Every structure is written in structure tokens, then in C-alpha cells.
Coordinates of C-alpha atoms in Angstrom, one line a residue:
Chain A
X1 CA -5.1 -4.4 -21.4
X2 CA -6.2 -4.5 -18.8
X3 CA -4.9 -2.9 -15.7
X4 CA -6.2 -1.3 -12.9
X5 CA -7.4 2.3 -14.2
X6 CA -8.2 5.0 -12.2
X7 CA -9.8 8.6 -13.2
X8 CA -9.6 11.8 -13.2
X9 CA -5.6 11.1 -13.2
X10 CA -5.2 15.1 -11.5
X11 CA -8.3 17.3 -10.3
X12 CA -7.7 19.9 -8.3
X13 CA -10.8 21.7 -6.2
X14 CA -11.8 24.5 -3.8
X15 CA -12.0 24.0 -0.2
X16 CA -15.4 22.7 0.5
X17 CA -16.3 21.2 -2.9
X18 CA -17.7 17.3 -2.8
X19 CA -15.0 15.0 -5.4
X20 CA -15.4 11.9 -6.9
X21 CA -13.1 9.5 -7.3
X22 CA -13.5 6.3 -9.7
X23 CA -11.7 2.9 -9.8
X24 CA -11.9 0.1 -12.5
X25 CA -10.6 -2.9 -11.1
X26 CA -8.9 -5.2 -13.2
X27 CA -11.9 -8.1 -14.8
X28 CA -13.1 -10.7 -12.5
X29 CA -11.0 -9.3 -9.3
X30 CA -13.0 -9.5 -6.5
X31 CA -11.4 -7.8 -3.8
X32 CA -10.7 -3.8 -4.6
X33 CA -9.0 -1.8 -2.5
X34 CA -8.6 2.6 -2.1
X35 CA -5.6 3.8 -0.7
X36 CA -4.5 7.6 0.5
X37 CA -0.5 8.6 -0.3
X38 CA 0.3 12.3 1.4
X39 CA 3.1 14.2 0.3
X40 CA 6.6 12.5 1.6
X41 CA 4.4 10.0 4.0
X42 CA 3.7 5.9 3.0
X43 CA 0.6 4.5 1.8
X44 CA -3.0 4.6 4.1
X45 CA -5.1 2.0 3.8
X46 CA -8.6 2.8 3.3
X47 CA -11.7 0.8 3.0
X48 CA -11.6 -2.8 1.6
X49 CA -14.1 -4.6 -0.8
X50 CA -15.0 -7.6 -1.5
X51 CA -17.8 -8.2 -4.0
X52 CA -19.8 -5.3 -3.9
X53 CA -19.9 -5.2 0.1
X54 CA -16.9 -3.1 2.7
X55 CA -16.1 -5.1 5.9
X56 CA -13.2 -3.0 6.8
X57 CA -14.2 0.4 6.7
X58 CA -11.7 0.9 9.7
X59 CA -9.5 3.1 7.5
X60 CA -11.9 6.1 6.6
X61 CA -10.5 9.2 8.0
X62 CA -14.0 11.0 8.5
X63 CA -17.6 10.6 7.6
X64 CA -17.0 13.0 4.6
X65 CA -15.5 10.3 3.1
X66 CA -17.5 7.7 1.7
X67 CA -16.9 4.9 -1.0
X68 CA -19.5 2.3 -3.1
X69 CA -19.1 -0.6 -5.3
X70 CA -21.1 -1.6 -8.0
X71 CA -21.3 -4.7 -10.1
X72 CA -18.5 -6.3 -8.3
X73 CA -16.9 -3.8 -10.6
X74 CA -16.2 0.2 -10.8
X75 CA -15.8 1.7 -7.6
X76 CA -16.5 5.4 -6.0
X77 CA -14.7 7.4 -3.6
X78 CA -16.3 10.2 -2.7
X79 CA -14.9 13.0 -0.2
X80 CA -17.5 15.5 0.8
X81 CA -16.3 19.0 2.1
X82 CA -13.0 18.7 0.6
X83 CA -10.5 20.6 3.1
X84 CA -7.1 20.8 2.5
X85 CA -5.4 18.0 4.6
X86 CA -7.2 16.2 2.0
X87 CA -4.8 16.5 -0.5
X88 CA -3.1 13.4 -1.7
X89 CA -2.8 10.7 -4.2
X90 CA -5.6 8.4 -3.5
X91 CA -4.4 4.7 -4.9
X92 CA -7.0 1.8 -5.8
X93 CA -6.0 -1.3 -6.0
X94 CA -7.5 -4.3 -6.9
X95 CA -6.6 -8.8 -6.6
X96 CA -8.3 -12.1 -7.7
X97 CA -8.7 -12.5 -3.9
X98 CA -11.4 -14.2 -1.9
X99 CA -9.0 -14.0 0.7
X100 CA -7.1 -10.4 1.3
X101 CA -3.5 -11.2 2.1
X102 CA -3.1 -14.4 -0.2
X103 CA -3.5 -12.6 -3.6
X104 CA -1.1 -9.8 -5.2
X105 CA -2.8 -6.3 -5.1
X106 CA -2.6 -5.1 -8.8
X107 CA -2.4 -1.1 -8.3
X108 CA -3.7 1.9 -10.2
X109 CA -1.9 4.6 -11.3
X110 CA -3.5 7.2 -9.1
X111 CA -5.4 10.0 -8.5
X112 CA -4.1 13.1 -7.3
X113 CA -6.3 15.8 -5.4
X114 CA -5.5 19.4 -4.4
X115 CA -7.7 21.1 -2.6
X116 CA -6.8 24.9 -2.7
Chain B
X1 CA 13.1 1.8 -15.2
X2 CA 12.2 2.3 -11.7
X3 CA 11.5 -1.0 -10.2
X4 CA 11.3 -3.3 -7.3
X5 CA 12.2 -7.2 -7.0
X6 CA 11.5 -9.1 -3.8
X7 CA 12.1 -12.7 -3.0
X8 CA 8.9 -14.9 -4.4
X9 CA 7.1 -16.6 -2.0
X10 CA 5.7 -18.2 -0.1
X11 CA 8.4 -18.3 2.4
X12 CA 7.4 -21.2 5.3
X13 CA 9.3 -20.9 8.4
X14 CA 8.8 -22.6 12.0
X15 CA 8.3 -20.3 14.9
X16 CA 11.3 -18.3 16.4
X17 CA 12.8 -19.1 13.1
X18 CA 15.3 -16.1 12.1
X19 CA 13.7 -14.6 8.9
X20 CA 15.3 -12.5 6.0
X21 CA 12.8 -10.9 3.1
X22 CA 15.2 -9.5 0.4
X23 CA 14.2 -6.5 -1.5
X24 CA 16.3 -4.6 -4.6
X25 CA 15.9 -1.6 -6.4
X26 CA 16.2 0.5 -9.4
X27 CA 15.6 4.3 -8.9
X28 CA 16.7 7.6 -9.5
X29 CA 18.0 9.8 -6.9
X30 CA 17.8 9.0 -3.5
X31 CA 14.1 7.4 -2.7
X32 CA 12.2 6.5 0.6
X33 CA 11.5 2.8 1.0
X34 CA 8.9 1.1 2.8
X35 CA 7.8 -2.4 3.7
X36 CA 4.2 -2.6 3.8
X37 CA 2.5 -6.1 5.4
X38 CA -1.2 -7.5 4.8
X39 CA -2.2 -9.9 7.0
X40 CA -4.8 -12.1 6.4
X41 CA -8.9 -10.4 5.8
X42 CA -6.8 -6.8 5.9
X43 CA -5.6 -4.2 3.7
X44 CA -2.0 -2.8 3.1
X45 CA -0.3 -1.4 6.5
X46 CA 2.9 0.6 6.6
X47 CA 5.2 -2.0 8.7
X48 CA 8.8 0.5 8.7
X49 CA 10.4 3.2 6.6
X50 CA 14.0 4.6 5.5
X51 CA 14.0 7.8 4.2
X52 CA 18.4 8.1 4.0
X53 CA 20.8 6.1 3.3
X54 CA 22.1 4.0 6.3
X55 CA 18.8 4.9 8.2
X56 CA 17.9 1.8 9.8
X57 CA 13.4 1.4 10.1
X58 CA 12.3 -0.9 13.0
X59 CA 8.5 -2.4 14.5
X60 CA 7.0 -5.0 15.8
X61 CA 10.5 -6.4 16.0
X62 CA 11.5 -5.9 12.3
X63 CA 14.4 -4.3 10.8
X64 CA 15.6 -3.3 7.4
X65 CA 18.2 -0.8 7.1
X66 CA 18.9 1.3 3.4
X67 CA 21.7 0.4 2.1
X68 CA 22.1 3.0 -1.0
X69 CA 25.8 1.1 -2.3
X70 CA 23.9 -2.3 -2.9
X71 CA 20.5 -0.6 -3.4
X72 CA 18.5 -2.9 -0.9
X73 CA 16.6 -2.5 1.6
X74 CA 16.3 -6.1 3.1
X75 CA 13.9 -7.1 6.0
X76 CA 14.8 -9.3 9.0
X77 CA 13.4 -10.8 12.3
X78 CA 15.0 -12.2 14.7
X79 CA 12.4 -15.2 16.1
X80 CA 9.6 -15.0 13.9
X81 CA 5.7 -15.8 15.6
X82 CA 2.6 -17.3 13.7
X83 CA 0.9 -14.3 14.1
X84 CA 3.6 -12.8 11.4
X85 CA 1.6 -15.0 9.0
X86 CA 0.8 -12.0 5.8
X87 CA 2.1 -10.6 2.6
X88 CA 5.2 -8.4 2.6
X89 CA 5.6 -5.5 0.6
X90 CA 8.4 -3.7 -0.4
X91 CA 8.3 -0.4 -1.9
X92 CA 9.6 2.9 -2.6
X93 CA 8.7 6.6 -3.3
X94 CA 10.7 9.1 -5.6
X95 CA 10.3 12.7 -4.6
X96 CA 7.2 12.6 -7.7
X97 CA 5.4 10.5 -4.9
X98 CA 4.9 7.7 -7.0
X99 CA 5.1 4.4 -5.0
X100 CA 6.3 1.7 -6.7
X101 CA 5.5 -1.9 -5.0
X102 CA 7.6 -5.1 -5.3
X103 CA 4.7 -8.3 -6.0
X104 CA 4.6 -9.1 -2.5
X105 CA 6.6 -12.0 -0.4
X106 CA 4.0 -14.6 1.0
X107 CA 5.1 -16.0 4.8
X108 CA 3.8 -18.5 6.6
X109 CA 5.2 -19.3 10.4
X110 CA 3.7 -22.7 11.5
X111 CA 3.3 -23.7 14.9

């Protein structure tokens, strides 16, 4: 059954480490999207992608952060030079959507990084 | 469980139309709630937030307003515009910061 699964569930990393992050989108979705949830604030949007290609990659808070799609399918986020502010629960999120906005966004359980 | 329901879409309204997106629901404890939009070609986007009871979140000319006794958390405009054309999200967060969406209210405003 297929939902949207997301892994490692927890990881927790030293300041300055590089993470990865993966996504499996739910089958034949084509339109997946990362979120970032701190502690006590609302959801962040981001990148966005549709296919295997970002056309919103408006939401990346720095270039250590980076994200690729493969296959139409699994997705990465990496964070490079992890620093604390860092820490979050990083969401992905994926819908049928050739269109963003028109189809329901099928979450993932989450990821959540600590960087010590 | 914990849970939100939102009025299904899609919701068609004409311009400066008065609009009201109602959103319920079921948690433990005293959660923040949010109303996220998407508008078309966009990802999610925090539109307002409650984090108490009778705290009232406002932008962009929405409102919604926690009311803990009815658990809602409904959303209203006063004269809608076309450019308030997206997806509506309701949601909230437990203090386990897990946010649990509602399925998204479609609206279109038309001209």
C-alpha cells in the first residue's frame, strides 16, 4: 500500500555533516513535493517537481541544500554542512498532478533531523 | 484519531462574493491550526495561524478564529477576488509536531 514513504524516519548528525534525505512518491504521481516543519512553526515549502525536472526552486533556504529526482520516481534531499537551524521535520509530499494546485498532495510521514 | 475534515470542493463563487471554508477537528490537547493555500503552478504556503483558543489568524484579508468549544477553525473572506483562485488547507500541529492536513478545499472566483 502504497503511500507516500519517506526514510530514515529519525537521523540525527553532527554539525557540519552532509544528510540525505529520500522520498518515494506514491506510483504514477507526477508532481512531488519536500517540505521543512521547525519546532512549534507551520510547514515551508521547498522545491517542487514535476516529472523529473524543479521549476520552483524558490523555497531552498541555501545552496547547501539541494534536491534530484529520478525516474519520475524516488526523490533526494540533500543538505550539505548540516548546521543547527537545520533541524526540523522535512515533509515530502507527492499528487497525480500535472497541474500543482488542482490535485490533493498525498503526505509522508516525515523525516526528522537533529543536527547536534 | 487525530483528524481533520474540511468542506469538499470545489467551491465556485463570483467575485466580492463573501466566502466561508469550514474546517473540524479531532485532537488531543490543545493544538495549533493552520490554513495553508496552493495556488495554481505553486507549492503549499502558510496563509494564517492560531496557536490559543479564541486567537483570531488574519492575511491577505482572511480570517479564521479557534474556536476550542466547537473545535473548528473556520475560514472566511469578506469579498473574495479571482486571484483567490487555489486549494485550501486546513491543518493542525500537536505539541509531537506532527501536522495533520484536511484533503484540501478547491475554490474557484470567476470574473
Amino acid at each position: 500500500g502504497a503511500g507516500v514513504s519517506q526514510s530514515p524516519s529519525n537521523k540525527v548528525t553532527e554539525k557540519g555533516k552532509d544528510v540525505e534525505l529520500r522520498c518515494d512518491p506514491i506510483s504514477g504521481h507526477t508532481a512531488l513535493y519536500w517540505y521543512r516543519q521547525r519546532l512549534g512553526q507551520g510547514l515551508e515549502f521547498l522545491i517542487y517537481f514535476q516529472g523529473n525536472s524543479a521549476p520552483d526552486k524558490s523555497g531552498l533556504p541555501s545552496d547547501r541544500f539541494s534536491a534530484e529526482r529520478t525516474g519520475e520516481s524516488v526523490s533526494t534531499l540533500t543538505i550539505q554542512r548540516t548546521q543547527q537551524e537545520d533541524s526540523a521535520v522535512y515533509l515530502c509530499a507527492s499528487s497525480r498532478g500535472v497541474l500543482a494546485g488542482v490535485d490533493t498532495q498525498y503526505f509522508g510521514p516525515g523525516t526528522r533531523l537533529t543536527v547536534l | 484519531g487525530n483528524s481533520v475534515t474540511q468542506m469538499e470542493g470545489p467551491v465556485t463563487l463570483s467575485e466580492e462574493a463573501f466566502l466561508t471554508i469550514n474546517c473540524t477537528y479531532t485532537a488531543t490537547g490543545y493544538p495549533s491550526l493552520f490554513w495553508y493555500v496552493q495556488y495554481p503552478g505553486e507549492g503549499l504556503q502558510l496563509l494564517l495561524k492560531a496557536t490559543k483558543a479564541d486567537d483570531k489568524g488574519s492575511n491577505k484579508g482572511f480570517e479564521a478564529t479557534y474556536r476550542k468549544e466547537t473545535t473548528s477553525f473556520h475560514l472566511e473572506k469578506g469579498s473574495v477576488q479571482v486571484s483567490d483562485s487555489a486549494v485550501y488547507f486546513c491543518a493542525f500541529m500537536n505539541r509531537d509536531d506532527k501536522i495533520i492536513f484536511g484533503k484540501g478545499t478547491r475554490l474557484h472566483i470567476l470574473p
